[in-house]
């Protein structure tokens, strides 16, 4: 398989697709406004937390990460599902592209889109935070905990991207696929988790391994930053609340990677067996 050619083809499709520009433009605008407001509040001392590196990574890699998931999944579903609606997937195969090559192209597309949005939030957040002053904090600009959060965030984006790939491949209609994606992630999985909790003694433990629960847990800073966990535990103790119970990091990473592989494998099997 000619991977460079597949990357080039997917990049051209992505760049020339109008919703890509619209989605990325809206995403950038929200990030600039959000991080800009954090910077403004910081320099006017409205917010006691200085929005400056390295401590600003706590906010950059926290409050707005959920938006990345939303925009990435919307864009991927539009890109992939519309290839079936517009018959471009069928035409690609007729023109000599093997089914395996077409599907590999979509896997590469998930990685490309995820990388673009990942780098966008890191670069914009880092640039705006560099305007601040946090000279009282010594140490590197990017700490070990920040790198762990970034890696977990990247894995979470790949997981959500593989879920979007699966739904788009199953449904093959952009509108219906978007509806099913949001119905599942916002409502159905929560109902399933509640049902497991009621049905089994350890149902809540089983529910913690549901896909979006795991992928969302990956993006929580307390999972990777001992200082953030200690601060949260102290606040919980002061309020008389239980200390947060976190999943083991290796188990969390393995389970999230397992769901990512499973989504991709199921999408491939379904794509191979269905006519274009």
Coordinates of C-alpha atoms in Angstrom, one line a residue:
X1 CA 0.0 0.0 0.0
X2 CA 1.2 3.5 -0.9
X3 CA 0.7 5.2 2.4
X4 CA 2.2 8.6 1.4
X5 CA -0.2 8.7 -1.6
X6 CA -3.2 7.9 0.7
X7 CA -2.1 10.6 3.1
X8 CA -1.9 13.0 0.3
X9 CA -5.3 12.1 -1.1
X10 CA -7.0 12.4 2.3
X11 CA -5.2 15.7 3.0
X12 CA -6.4 17.1 -0.3
X13 CA -10.0 16.0 0.4
X14 CA -9.8 17.5 3.9
X15 CA -8.3 20.8 2.7
X16 CA -10.8 21.3 -0.1
X17 CA -13.9 20.4 1.9
X18 CA -15.8 23.5 3.0
X19 CA -17.0 22.2 6.3
X20 CA -13.4 21.6 7.3
X21 CA -12.6 25.3 7.0
X22 CA -15.9 26.2 8.8
X23 CA -15.4 23.7 11.6
X24 CA -11.7 24.6 12.2
X25 CA -12.5 28.3 11.9
X26 CA -15.2 28.1 14.6
X27 CA -13.0 26.0 16.8
X28 CA -10.1 28.4 16.5
X29 CA -12.4 31.4 17.3
X30 CA -13.7 29.7 20.4
X31 CA -10.2 28.8 21.6
X32 CA -9.0 32.4 21.1
X33 CA -11.9 33.8 22.9
X34 CA -11.8 31.3 25.7
X35 CA -8.1 31.5 26.4
X36 CA -8.1 35.2 25.7
X37 CA -10.7 35.7 28.4
X38 CA -8.6 33.6 30.8
X39 CA -5.6 35.8 30.1
X40 CA -7.7 39.0 30.5
X41 CA -9.1 37.9 33.8
X42 CA -5.6 36.9 35.0
X43 CA -3.9 40.3 34.2
X44 CA -6.8 42.2 35.8
X45 CA -6.6 40.0 38.9
X46 CA -10.2 38.9 38.5
X47 CA -9.0 35.3 38.5
X48 CA -6.2 34.6 41.1
X49 CA -4.7 31.9 38.9
X50 CA -2.0 33.4 36.6
X51 CA -2.7 32.4 33.0
X52 CA 1.0 31.9 32.2
X53 CA 3.2 28.9 31.5
X54 CA 3.7 26.5 33.0
X55 CA 0.7 26.6 35.3
X56 CA -1.6 27.7 32.4
X57 CA -1.4 24.1 31.1
X58 CA -3.8 23.2 33.9
X59 CA -6.4 25.4 32.2
X60 CA -5.4 24.8 28.6
X61 CA -5.6 21.0 29.0
X62 CA -8.7 21.1 31.1
X63 CA -11.7 23.3 30.4
X64 CA -11.9 23.3 26.6
X65 CA -10.8 19.8 25.7
X66 CA -14.4 18.6 25.3
X67 CA -14.9 20.9 22.4
X68 CA -12.1 19.1 20.5
X69 CA -14.1 15.9 20.8
X70 CA -17.2 17.5 19.5
X71 CA -15.6 19.2 16.5
X72 CA -13.5 16.2 15.5
X73 CA -16.3 13.8 15.5
X74 CA -18.6 16.1 13.6
X75 CA -16.0 16.7 10.9
X76 CA -15.1 13.0 10.6
X77 CA -18.7 11.9 10.3
X78 CA -19.3 14.5 7.6
X79 CA -16.2 13.5 5.7
X80 CA -16.6 9.7 5.9
X81 CA -20.4 9.3 5.7
X82 CA -20.7 11.7 2.7
X83 CA -18.3 9.5 0.7
X84 CA -21.0 6.8 0.7
X85 CA -23.8 9.3 0.0
X86 CA -21.9 10.9 -2.9
X87 CA -20.7 7.5 -4.1
X88 CA -17.1 8.6 -4.0
X89 CA -16.1 5.5 -2.0
X90 CA -17.6 3.3 -4.7
X91 CA -15.9 5.3 -7.5
X92 CA -12.5 5.1 -5.7
X93 CA -12.8 1.3 -5.7
X94 CA -13.9 1.2 -9.3
X95 CA -10.9 3.3 -10.2
X96 CA -8.6 0.7 -8.8
X97 CA -8.3 1.5 -5.1
X98 CA -8.6 -1.7 -3.0
X99 CA -11.1 -1.7 -0.2
X100 CA -8.3 -2.2 2.3
X101 CA -6.6 0.9 0.9
X102 CA -9.7 3.0 1.1
X103 CA -10.3 2.0 4.7
X104 CA -6.6 2.6 5.6
X105 CA -7.1 6.1 4.1
X106 CA -10.0 6.7 6.6
X107 CA -7.9 5.5 9.5
X108 CA -5.2 7.9 8.4
X109 CA -7.9 10.6 8.1
X110 CA -8.8 10.0 11.8
X111 CA -5.2 10.5 12.8
X112 CA -4.8 13.6 10.6
X113 CA -7.9 15.4 11.9
X114 CA -7.0 14.4 15.4
X115 CA -3.5 15.8 15.0
X116 CA -4.7 19.1 13.5
X117 CA -7.2 19.8 16.4
X118 CA -4.7 18.5 19.0
X119 CA -2.0 20.9 17.8
X120 CA -4.4 23.7 17.4
X121 CA -5.4 23.7 21.1
X122 CA -1.8 23.3 22.2
X123 CA -0.4 26.1 20.0
X124 CA -3.2 28.6 20.6
X125 CA -3.3 28.0 24.3
X126 CA 0.5 28.1 24.6
X127 CA 0.9 31.3 22.6
X128 CA -1.7 33.2 24.6
X129 CA -0.4 31.8 27.9
X130 CA 3.1 33.0 26.8
X131 CA 1.8 36.6 27.1
X132 CA 1.4 36.1 30.8
X133 CA 3.9 36.3 33.6
X134 CA 4.3 33.5 36.2
X135 CA 7.9 34.2 37.2
X136 CA 7.1 33.0 40.8
X137 CA 6.9 29.4 39.5
X138 CA 10.2 27.7 38.7
X139 CA 10.7 24.7 36.4
X140 CA 10.3 23.8 32.8
X141 CA 7.6 25.3 30.6
X142 CA 6.1 21.9 30.0
X143 CA 6.1 19.6 33.0
X144 CA 6.0 15.8 33.1
X145 CA 2.3 15.9 34.2
X146 CA 1.5 18.1 31.2
X147 CA 3.1 15.7 28.8
X148 CA 1.1 12.8 30.3
X149 CA -2.2 14.8 29.9
X150 CA -1.3 15.6 26.3
X151 CA -0.6 12.0 25.5
X152 CA -3.8 10.9 27.2
X153 CA -5.7 13.6 25.3
X154 CA -4.3 12.4 22.0
X155 CA -5.4 8.8 22.8
X156 CA -8.9 10.0 23.7
X157 CA -9.2 11.9 20.4
X158 CA -8.2 8.7 18.5
X159 CA -10.8 6.7 20.5
X160 CA -13.6 9.2 19.7
X161 CA -12.4 9.4 16.1
X162 CA -12.6 5.6 15.8
X163 CA -16.1 5.7 17.2
X164 CA -17.1 8.3 14.6
X165 CA -15.5 6.1 11.9
X166 CA -17.6 3.1 13.1
X167 CA -20.9 5.0 13.2
X168 CA -20.2 6.7 9.8
X169 CA -19.4 3.3 8.2
X170 CA -22.4 1.6 9.7
X171 CA -25.0 4.3 8.9
X172 CA -23.5 5.9 5.7
X173 CA -25.6 9.0 6.0
X174 CA -24.1 12.1 7.6
X175 CA -27.3 13.4 9.2
X176 CA -28.3 10.1 10.7
X177 CA -24.8 9.2 11.8
X178 CA -24.5 12.6 13.6
X179 CA -27.8 11.9 15.3
X180 CA -26.9 8.4 16.4
X181 CA -23.5 9.6 17.6
X182 CA -24.9 12.3 19.9
X183 CA -27.8 10.1 21.0
X184 CA -25.3 7.4 22.1
X185 CA -22.7 9.6 23.7
X186 CA -25.1 12.0 25.5
X187 CA -28.0 9.7 26.5
X188 CA -27.8 6.0 25.7
X189 CA -24.5 5.2 27.3
X190 CA -25.5 7.0 30.5
X191 CA -28.8 5.0 30.6
X192 CA -26.8 1.8 30.1
X193 CA -24.5 2.8 32.9
X194 CA -27.4 3.4 35.2
X195 CA -29.0 0.2 34.2
X196 CA -25.8 -1.8 35.0
X197 CA -25.6 -0.1 38.4
X198 CA -29.2 -1.2 39.2
X199 CA -28.9 -4.7 37.7
X200 CA -25.7 -5.9 39.3
X201 CA -23.9 -5.4 42.6
X202 CA -20.8 -4.3 40.9
X203 CA -22.6 -2.8 37.9
X204 CA -21.0 0.6 38.6
X205 CA -17.6 -0.9 38.2
X206 CA -18.6 -2.5 34.9
X207 CA -20.1 0.9 33.7
X208 CA -16.8 2.6 34.3
X209 CA -15.4 0.5 31.4
X210 CA -18.0 1.9 28.9
X211 CA -16.3 3.6 25.9
X212 CA -17.0 7.3 26.5
X213 CA -16.6 6.9 30.3
X214 CA -13.1 5.7 29.7
X215 CA -12.3 8.2 27.0
X216 CA -13.5 11.1 29.1
X217 CA -11.5 9.8 32.1
X218 CA -8.4 10.0 30.0
X219 CA -8.8 13.8 29.7
X220 CA -9.1 14.3 33.4
X221 CA -6.0 16.0 34.8
X222 CA -6.3 14.4 38.2
X223 CA -5.7 11.0 36.5
X224 CA -2.1 12.1 35.6
X225 CA -1.1 14.9 37.9
X226 CA -0.5 14.0 41.6
X227 CA -0.6 17.6 42.6
X228 CA -4.0 18.2 41.1
X229 CA -5.3 15.0 42.7
X230 CA -3.9 16.0 46.1
X231 CA -5.6 19.4 45.8
X232 CA -8.9 17.9 44.9
X233 CA -8.6 15.3 47.7
X234 CA -7.9 18.1 50.2
X235 CA -10.9 20.1 49.0
X236 CA -13.1 17.0 49.2
X237 CA -11.9 16.2 52.7
X238 CA -12.6 19.8 53.8
X239 CA -16.1 19.6 52.4
X240 CA -16.7 16.2 53.9
X241 CA -16.9 14.5 50.6
X242 CA -15.2 11.2 49.7
X243 CA -11.8 11.2 48.0
X244 CA -12.0 10.6 44.3
X245 CA -11.5 6.9 43.3
X246 CA -9.4 6.7 40.1
X247 CA -8.9 3.8 37.8
X248 CA -5.3 2.5 37.6
X249 CA -3.5 4.3 34.8
X250 CA -2.3 1.1 32.9
X251 CA -5.8 -0.4 33.1
X252 CA -7.3 2.9 31.8
X253 CA -4.9 3.2 28.9
X254 CA -5.3 -0.5 28.0
X255 CA -9.1 -0.4 28.1
X256 CA -9.2 2.9 26.1
X257 CA -6.8 1.5 23.5
X258 CA -8.9 -1.7 23.4
X259 CA -12.1 0.2 22.5
X260 CA -10.2 2.1 19.9
X261 CA -9.0 -1.1 18.2
X262 CA -12.4 -2.7 18.6
X263 CA -14.2 0.2 16.9
X264 CA -11.8 0.3 14.0
X265 CA -11.9 -3.5 13.6
X266 CA -15.7 -3.6 13.6
X267 CA -15.9 -0.8 11.1
X268 CA -13.4 -2.6 8.8
X269 CA -15.4 -5.9 8.9
X270 CA -18.7 -4.1 8.2
X271 CA -17.1 -2.1 5.4
X272 CA -15.7 -5.2 3.8
X273 CA -18.9 -7.2 3.9
X274 CA -21.3 -4.5 2.6
X275 CA -21.7 -3.5 -1.0
X276 CA -20.7 0.0 -2.0

